[in-house]
Amino acid sequence: PGYSFLKDRLPFQEYMNALYQSKLSISPFGQGEVCYRDFEIFELGVAMIKPTMDIVNTNPNPYIPNETYIPVDLDWKELNKTVLEMLDKPDKIQYIVENSRKVYDELYSAHNFCKYWYDFFSNIDGIENE
């Protein structure tokens, strides 16, 4: 009661507007575990519910359970319970939103992005350069 849920495909601008006005967004795995949708959610300041990323090795890794996203089991069985619990915890939602933005901005700053690729290519031969 008092909440609305969107599940249908929307034109992009309507989707972005709806996402911007949302408290929570669900981000299932798609053609991989990490999806552009995750970054839209981080960018627009919405708390993300996603299958646990503990099984995923990604770098950089913005996925910190209950810090930058709300994990659910891979089978989604507790999704409804998780959504209802989170809607009763607006302070927790706000914490996750603020923390995920901080982590996102830090990991994906222009400096860190360039440094990551610089380090990657400078060490491609397996020999550490100084």
Tab-separated table of C-alpha atoms in Angstrom:
chain	number	residue	atom	x	y	z
A	1	PRO	CA	0.000	0.000	0.000
A	2	GLY	CA	1.214	3.457	-0.924
A	3	TYR	CA	3.886	2.232	-3.334
A	4	SER	CA	3.776	1.703	-7.067
A	5	PHE	CA	5.826	-0.773	-9.063
A	6	LEU	CA	6.823	-0.588	-12.719
A	7	LYS	CA	7.688	-3.714	-14.636
A	8	ASP	CA	6.930	-2.949	-18.272
A	9	ARG	CA	9.424	-1.760	-20.856
A	10	LEU	CA	9.340	2.019	-21.211
A	11	PRO	CA	10.748	4.429	-23.777
A	12	PHE	CA	14.239	5.415	-22.619
A	13	GLN	CA	13.416	8.901	-21.316
A	14	GLU	CA	10.361	7.616	-19.423
A	15	TYR	CA	12.491	4.817	-17.987
A	16	MET	CA	15.152	7.286	-16.825
A	17	ASN	CA	12.514	9.558	-15.269
A	18	ALA	CA	10.849	6.623	-13.498
A	19	LEU	CA	14.202	5.334	-12.277
A	20	TYR	CA	15.191	8.771	-11.001
A	21	GLN	CA	11.989	8.924	-8.941
A	22	SER	CA	12.401	5.394	-7.542
A	23	LYS	CA	13.566	4.277	-4.117
A	24	LEU	CA	14.601	0.783	-5.234
A	25	SER	CA	15.443	-0.863	-8.526
A	26	ILE	CA	15.869	-4.533	-9.340
A	27	SER	CA	18.808	-5.470	-11.546
A	28	PRO	CA	18.810	-9.129	-12.578
A	29	PHE	CA	21.672	-10.734	-14.416
A	30	GLY	CA	21.327	-10.277	-18.161
A	31	GLN	CA	23.878	-11.365	-20.715
A	32	GLY	CA	26.304	-11.244	-17.815
A	33	GLU	CA	26.273	-10.400	-14.157
A	34	VAL	CA	27.389	-6.784	-14.599
A	35	CYS	CA	24.975	-4.722	-16.667
A	36	TYR	CA	24.748	-1.124	-17.911
A	37	ARG	CA	21.540	-0.945	-15.837
A	38	ASP	CA	23.653	-1.181	-12.670
A	39	PHE	CA	25.521	1.970	-13.648
A	40	GLU	CA	22.290	3.817	-14.486
A	41	ILE	CA	21.036	2.901	-11.014
A	42	PHE	CA	24.262	4.070	-9.337
A	43	GLU	CA	24.303	7.260	-11.410
A	44	LEU	CA	20.696	8.204	-10.628
A	45	GLY	CA	20.985	7.544	-6.897
A	46	VAL	CA	18.664	4.581	-6.444
A	47	ALA	CA	19.213	1.603	-4.136
A	48	MET	CA	19.824	-1.533	-6.210
A	49	ILE	CA	18.511	-5.005	-5.442
A	50	LYS	CA	20.557	-7.603	-7.285
A	51	PRO	CA	21.417	-11.299	-7.032
A	52	THR	CA	24.445	-11.733	-4.819
A	53	MET	CA	27.628	-10.666	-6.536
A	54	ASP	CA	29.783	-12.754	-4.176
A	55	ILE	CA	30.194	-15.269	-7.003
A	56	VAL	CA	31.519	-12.645	-9.436
A	57	ASN	CA	35.138	-11.595	-9.819
A	58	THR	CA	35.139	-8.132	-11.373
A	59	ASN	CA	37.564	-5.252	-11.242
A	60	PRO	CA	36.904	-2.574	-10.252
A	61	ASN	CA	34.255	-3.979	-7.961
A	62	PRO	CA	31.538	-1.569	-6.800
A	63	TYR	CA	29.388	-4.432	-5.472
A	64	ILE	CA	29.595	-4.484	-1.672
A	65	PRO	CA	26.660	-6.358	-0.074
A	66	ASN	CA	24.431	-4.116	2.053
A	67	GLU	CA	26.820	-1.226	1.455
A	68	THR	CA	26.414	-0.419	-2.251
A	69	TYR	CA	23.618	-2.818	-3.186
A	70	ILE	CA	21.025	-5.064	-1.574
A	71	PRO	CA	21.789	-8.720	-2.309
A	72	VAL	CA	19.191	-11.429	-2.808
A	73	ASP	CA	19.711	-15.137	-3.427
A	74	LEU	CA	20.189	-16.269	-7.000
A	75	ASP	CA	16.740	-17.913	-6.968
A	76	TRP	CA	15.013	-14.607	-5.958
A	77	LYS	CA	12.888	-16.457	-3.356
A	78	GLU	CA	13.220	-13.705	-0.744
A	79	LEU	CA	12.710	-10.778	-3.158
A	80	ASN	CA	9.257	-9.733	-1.888
A	81	LYS	CA	10.387	-9.960	1.728
A	82	THR	CA	13.537	-7.952	0.972
A	83	VAL	CA	11.608	-5.212	-0.847
A	84	LEU	CA	9.099	-4.850	1.984
A	85	GLU	CA	11.838	-4.833	4.633
A	86	MET	CA	13.802	-2.192	2.783
A	87	LEU	CA	10.778	0.047	2.243
A	88	ASP	CA	10.388	0.057	6.033
A	89	LYS	CA	14.023	1.222	6.391
A	90	PRO	CA	14.333	4.565	4.565
A	91	ASP	CA	17.556	5.355	6.469
A	92	LYS	CA	19.138	2.119	5.209
A	93	ILE	CA	18.035	2.910	1.646
A	94	GLN	CA	19.572	6.378	1.941
A	95	TYR	CA	22.792	4.912	3.357
A	96	ILE	CA	23.105	2.481	0.439
A	97	VAL	CA	22.373	5.239	-2.092
A	98	GLU	CA	24.957	7.606	-0.606
A	99	ASN	CA	27.572	4.892	-0.154
A	100	SER	CA	27.088	3.459	-3.649
A	101	ARG	CA	27.493	6.944	-5.171
A	102	LYS	CA	30.673	7.513	-3.183
A	103	VAL	CA	32.147	4.148	-4.228
A	104	TYR	CA	30.996	4.580	-7.847
A	105	ASP	CA	32.483	8.084	-8.091
A	106	GLU	CA	35.758	6.920	-6.567
A	107	LEU	CA	36.163	3.761	-8.659
A	108	TYR	CA	35.102	5.339	-11.936
A	109	SER	CA	36.722	8.757	-11.632
A	110	ALA	CA	38.684	9.770	-14.723
A	111	HIS	CA	41.940	9.481	-12.761
A	112	ASN	CA	41.244	5.965	-11.452
A	113	PHE	CA	39.890	4.794	-14.799
A	114	CYS	CA	43.028	5.970	-16.619
A	115	LYS	CA	45.319	4.621	-13.898
A	116	TYR	CA	43.683	1.198	-14.070
A	117	TRP	CA	44.270	0.947	-17.830
A	118	TYR	CA	47.747	2.441	-17.590
A	119	ASP	CA	48.703	-0.188	-14.984
A	120	PHE	CA	47.056	-2.923	-17.029
A	121	PHE	CA	48.937	-2.132	-20.237
A	122	SER	CA	52.230	-1.286	-18.550
A	123	ASN	CA	52.222	-4.742	-16.914
A	124	ILE	CA	50.931	-6.715	-19.886
A	125	ASP	CA	54.262	-8.479	-20.359
A	126	GLY	CA	54.044	-9.763	-16.775
A	127	ILE	CA	57.010	-7.693	-15.640
A	128	GLU	CA	56.246	-4.991	-13.094
A	129	ASN	CA	57.410	-1.578	-14.273
A	130	GLU	CA	58.193	1.256	-11.916
